[in-house]
Amino acid sequence: MAGAGSPRRVRRPLAFRMISTVLMALMVFGATVAVASRVVGVRALVEHSDSMAPAIYAGDLVISQDVTARAVQVGEVVTFPDPDHRGKRLTHRVITVRHAGDIIVFDTRGDANSGHEQWTATADSTLGHLVVVFPRVGSVFELLGSPPMAAGLNGVIAGLLVLLALSRWRSRGRRSGRRRQARVGAGAPAELGPQVGALTVLVEDAKHPTVRSEHGT
């Protein structure tokens, strides 16, 4: 059991701890993906359709790694530029691969689709090779990445940091106050010692008066 002078640990509200943990996990995950994308070519994309169901559904987070087009084989799931919509990307399964010199002709199709798309890439061009899928996580990251939500999230993080700083400041102040009280309490007996000793002698003299004989001259 802690002594009377030991500092009391201040427990923060459960909601505060839960929100802090979730935000910290999201920030760590996002930072990890950002670093990995630069170092080893790992990328995170949010799927927006069910064309690859049941392997991938809309809202899933797709993690892919950069590979060269010449390394892609039939049956693999790759992410590539949409041949019909400039600026968009698709994640579909490769059904045929044909080499024409330095050009590779791919036929790909979503597992849930009846039709397929045909497109070409140079042998050294970069495609995304599917590594892992995180179900439903993509929707969360996409929501957090929207401008209004990002601004609100930054405000929440700033507020939590301020609350954390204030909590630590108050805790430090309480500990300093307890240490000052302990020092004052420890010094009191030494300061009062002489007065207490003199009072004790007076009390004892009153209880046992000394009998003196007086003789006349």
Short mmCIF file of N, CA, C and O in Angstrom, two decimals, residues 120-178:
data_model
loop_
_atom_site.label_atom_id
_atom_site.label_comp_id
_atom_site.label_asym_id
_atom_site.label_seq_id
_atom_site.Cartn_x
_atom_site.Cartn_y
_atom_site.Cartn_z
N THR A 120 -1.84 -2.28 -72.46
CA THR A 120 -0.42 -2.58 -72.69
C THR A 120 0.45 -1.80 -71.72
O THR A 120 0.05 -0.77 -71.16
N ALA A 121 1.65 -2.31 -71.52
CA ALA A 121 2.64 -1.65 -70.68
C ALA A 121 4.02 -2.04 -71.16
O ALA A 121 4.21 -3.15 -71.69
N THR A 122 4.98 -1.16 -71.01
CA THR A 122 6.35 -1.52 -71.34
C THR A 122 6.88 -2.49 -70.29
O THR A 122 6.40 -2.51 -69.15
N ALA A 123 7.87 -3.27 -70.64
CA ALA A 123 8.37 -4.31 -69.76
C ALA A 123 8.92 -3.76 -68.45
O ALA A 123 8.86 -4.42 -67.40
N ASP A 124 9.47 -2.54 -68.51
CA ASP A 124 10.07 -1.96 -67.30
C ASP A 124 9.13 -1.02 -66.54
O ASP A 124 9.53 -0.44 -65.53
N SER A 125 7.91 -0.89 -67.00
CA SER A 125 6.97 -0.01 -66.30
C SER A 125 6.57 -0.63 -64.97
O SER A 125 6.70 -1.84 -64.75
N THR A 126 6.06 0.20 -64.08
CA THR A 126 5.74 -0.23 -62.72
C THR A 126 4.25 -0.49 -62.56
O THR A 126 3.42 0.34 -62.92
N LEU A 127 3.94 -1.65 -62.01
CA LEU A 127 2.56 -2.02 -61.67
C LEU A 127 2.51 -2.37 -60.19
O LEU A 127 3.53 -2.58 -59.54
N GLY A 128 1.28 -2.42 -59.65
CA GLY A 128 1.12 -2.78 -58.24
C GLY A 128 0.70 -4.23 -58.10
O GLY A 128 -0.29 -4.65 -58.69
N HIS A 129 1.45 -4.99 -57.32
CA HIS A 129 1.13 -6.40 -57.08
C HIS A 129 0.45 -6.52 -55.72
O HIS A 129 0.99 -6.08 -54.70
N LEU A 130 -0.74 -7.12 -55.69
CA LEU A 130 -1.51 -7.22 -54.45
C LEU A 130 -0.73 -7.98 -53.37
O LEU A 130 -0.22 -9.08 -53.61
N VAL A 131 -0.68 -7.38 -52.18
CA VAL A 131 -0.01 -8.00 -51.04
C VAL A 131 -1.02 -8.46 -50.00
O VAL A 131 -1.02 -9.61 -49.57
N VAL A 132 -1.89 -7.54 -49.57
CA VAL A 132 -2.86 -7.87 -48.53
C VAL A 132 -4.05 -6.92 -48.65
O VAL A 132 -3.92 -5.81 -49.17
N VAL A 133 -5.19 -7.37 -48.15
CA VAL A 133 -6.42 -6.57 -48.16
C VAL A 133 -6.92 -6.43 -46.72
O VAL A 133 -7.04 -7.43 -46.00
N PHE A 134 -7.22 -5.20 -46.30
CA PHE A 134 -7.80 -4.94 -44.99
C PHE A 134 -9.27 -4.59 -45.18
O PHE A 134 -9.60 -3.50 -45.66
N PRO A 135 -10.17 -5.50 -44.81
CA PRO A 135 -11.60 -5.26 -45.04
C PRO A 135 -12.12 -4.01 -44.31
O PRO A 135 -11.83 -3.81 -43.13
N ARG A 136 -12.86 -3.18 -45.05
CA ARG A 136 -13.59 -2.01 -44.53
C ARG A 136 -12.70 -0.90 -44.00
O ARG A 136 -13.21 0.18 -43.65
N VAL A 137 -11.42 -1.12 -43.89
CA VAL A 137 -10.54 -0.09 -43.32
C VAL A 137 -10.39 1.09 -44.27
O VAL A 137 -10.20 2.22 -43.85
N GLY A 138 -10.49 0.82 -45.58
CA GLY A 138 -10.31 1.88 -46.56
C GLY A 138 -11.30 3.01 -46.40
O GLY A 138 -10.95 4.19 -46.58
N SER A 139 -12.54 2.68 -46.08
CA SER A 139 -13.56 3.72 -45.90
C SER A 139 -13.19 4.67 -44.77
O SER A 139 -13.40 5.88 -44.86
N VAL A 140 -12.61 4.13 -43.71
CA VAL A 140 -12.21 4.96 -42.57
C VAL A 140 -11.11 5.92 -42.99
O VAL A 140 -11.16 7.12 -42.70
N PHE A 141 -10.09 5.40 -43.68
CA PHE A 141 -8.98 6.25 -44.10
C PHE A 141 -9.43 7.29 -45.12
O PHE A 141 -8.95 8.43 -45.11
N GLU A 142 -10.35 6.91 -45.99
CA GLU A 142 -10.84 7.87 -46.97
C GLU A 142 -11.63 8.98 -46.29
O GLU A 142 -11.53 10.16 -46.65
N LEU A 143 -12.42 8.62 -45.28
CA LEU A 143 -13.18 9.62 -44.53
C LEU A 143 -12.24 10.56 -43.78
O LEU A 143 -12.43 11.78 -43.80
N LEU A 144 -11.22 9.99 -43.14
CA LEU A 144 -10.29 10.82 -42.39
C LEU A 144 -9.46 11.70 -43.30
O LEU A 144 -8.98 12.76 -42.89
N GLY A 145 -9.30 11.27 -44.56
CA GLY A 145 -8.51 12.05 -45.49
C GLY A 145 -9.25 13.18 -46.17
O GLY A 145 -8.64 14.01 -46.84
N SER A 146 -10.58 13.23 -46.04
CA SER A 146 -11.35 14.32 -46.65
C SER A 146 -11.01 15.64 -45.97
O SER A 146 -10.73 15.67 -44.76
N PRO A 147 -11.01 16.76 -46.70
CA PRO A 147 -10.59 18.05 -46.11
C PRO A 147 -11.33 18.44 -44.83
O PRO A 147 -10.69 18.81 -43.84
N PRO A 148 -12.69 18.35 -44.77
CA PRO A 148 -13.36 18.73 -43.51
C PRO A 148 -12.96 17.83 -42.35
O PRO A 148 -12.71 18.31 -41.24
N MET A 149 -12.89 16.51 -42.62
CA MET A 149 -12.54 15.60 -41.54
C MET A 149 -11.09 15.77 -41.12
O MET A 149 -10.76 15.66 -39.93
N ALA A 150 -10.21 16.02 -42.09
CA ALA A 150 -8.80 16.21 -41.76
C ALA A 150 -8.62 17.44 -40.87
O ALA A 150 -7.85 17.42 -39.90
N ALA A 151 -9.36 18.52 -41.19
CA ALA A 151 -9.28 19.72 -40.36
C ALA A 151 -9.80 19.44 -38.95
O ALA A 151 -9.20 19.86 -37.95
N GLY A 152 -10.94 18.73 -38.87
CA GLY A 152 -11.48 18.40 -37.56
C GLY A 152 -10.56 17.49 -36.78
O GLY A 152 -10.39 17.64 -35.56
N LEU A 153 -9.94 16.53 -37.48
CA LEU A 153 -9.03 15.60 -36.81
C LEU A 153 -7.81 16.34 -36.27
O LEU A 153 -7.36 16.06 -35.15
N ASN A 154 -7.31 17.29 -37.05
CA ASN A 154 -6.17 18.07 -36.57
C ASN A 154 -6.55 18.86 -35.32
O ASN A 154 -5.75 19.00 -34.39
N GLY A 155 -7.79 19.37 -35.30
CA GLY A 155 -8.24 20.09 -34.12
C GLY A 155 -8.35 19.19 -32.90
O GLY A 155 -7.97 19.56 -31.79
N VAL A 156 -8.87 17.97 -33.12
CA VAL A 156 -8.98 17.01 -32.01
C VAL A 156 -7.61 16.64 -31.47
O VAL A 156 -7.39 16.58 -30.25
N ILE A 157 -6.67 16.38 -32.38
CA ILE A 157 -5.32 16.02 -31.95
C ILE A 157 -4.69 17.17 -31.16
O ILE A 157 -4.07 16.95 -30.12
N ALA A 158 -4.87 18.40 -31.66
CA ALA A 158 -4.33 19.56 -30.95
C ALA A 158 -4.95 19.69 -29.56
O ALA A 158 -4.26 19.96 -28.57
N GLY A 159 -6.27 19.48 -29.48
CA GLY A 159 -6.95 19.55 -28.19
C GLY A 159 -6.46 18.49 -27.23
O GLY A 159 -6.25 18.76 -26.04
N LEU A 160 -6.26 17.27 -27.73
CA LEU A 160 -5.76 16.19 -26.87
C LEU A 160 -4.35 16.49 -26.37
O LEU A 160 -4.02 16.20 -25.22
N LEU A 161 -3.53 17.06 -27.23
CA LEU A 161 -2.17 17.40 -26.82
C LEU A 161 -2.20 18.48 -25.73
O LEU A 161 -1.42 18.42 -24.76
N VAL A 162 -3.11 19.46 -25.87
CA VAL A 162 -3.22 20.50 -24.85
C VAL A 162 -3.70 19.91 -23.53
O VAL A 162 -3.16 20.21 -22.45
N LEU A 163 -4.71 19.02 -23.59
CA LEU A 163 -5.21 18.38 -22.37
C LEU A 163 -4.13 17.54 -21.71
O LEU A 163 -4.00 17.51 -20.48
N LEU A 164 -3.35 16.84 -22.52
CA LEU A 164 -2.27 16.02 -21.97
C LEU A 164 -1.22 16.88 -21.29
O LEU A 164 -0.74 16.55 -20.19
N ALA A 165 -0.87 18.01 -21.93
CA ALA A 165 0.12 18.92 -21.33
C ALA A 165 -0.40 19.50 -20.02
O ALA A 165 0.33 19.58 -19.02
N LEU A 166 -1.69 19.91 -19.99
CA LEU A 166 -2.27 20.46 -18.77
C LEU A 166 -2.32 19.41 -17.67
O LEU A 166 -2.05 19.71 -16.49
N SER A 167 -2.66 18.18 -18.03
CA SER A 167 -2.73 17.10 -17.04
C SER A 167 -1.36 16.86 -16.41
O SER A 167 -1.23 16.71 -15.20
N ARG A 168 -0.33 16.84 -17.25
CA ARG A 168 1.02 16.63 -16.72
C ARG A 168 1.46 17.81 -15.86
O ARG A 168 2.12 17.64 -14.83
N TRP A 169 1.10 19.03 -16.28
CA TRP A 169 1.47 20.21 -15.51
C TRP A 169 0.82 20.20 -14.14
O TRP A 169 1.45 20.48 -13.12
N ARG A 170 -0.48 19.85 -14.09
CA ARG A 170 -1.18 19.79 -12.81
C ARG A 170 -0.61 18.70 -11.92
O ARG A 170 -0.46 18.86 -10.71
N SER A 171 -0.31 17.54 -12.52
CA SER A 171 0.26 16.44 -11.75
C SER A 171 1.61 16.82 -11.17
O SER A 171 1.92 16.52 -10.02
N ARG A 172 2.43 17.53 -11.97
CA ARG A 172 3.73 17.97 -11.49
C ARG A 172 3.58 18.97 -10.36
O ARG A 172 4.33 18.96 -9.39
N GLY A 173 2.57 19.86 -10.47
CA GLY A 173 2.33 20.84 -9.42
C GLY A 173 1.92 20.18 -8.11
O GLY A 173 2.36 20.58 -7.03
N ARG A 174 1.06 19.14 -8.21
CA ARG A 174 0.64 18.43 -7.00
C ARG A 174 1.82 17.73 -6.33
O ARG A 174 1.95 17.74 -5.11
N ARG A 175 2.69 17.12 -7.15
CA ARG A 175 3.84 16.44 -6.56
C ARG A 175 4.78 17.43 -5.88
O ARG A 175 5.32 17.16 -4.81
N SER A 176 4.98 18.61 -6.49
CA SER A 176 5.83 19.62 -5.88
C SER A 176 5.24 20.10 -4.56
O SER A 176 5.97 20.30 -3.58
N GLY A 177 3.90 20.27 -4.52
CA GLY A 177 3.24 20.69 -3.29
C GLY A 177 3.41 19.66 -2.18
O GLY A 177 3.65 20.02 -1.02
N ARG A 178 3.30 18.38 -2.51
CA ARG A 178 3.47 17.34 -1.49
C ARG A 178 4.89 17.31 -0.96
O ARG A 178 5.13 17.10 0.23
#
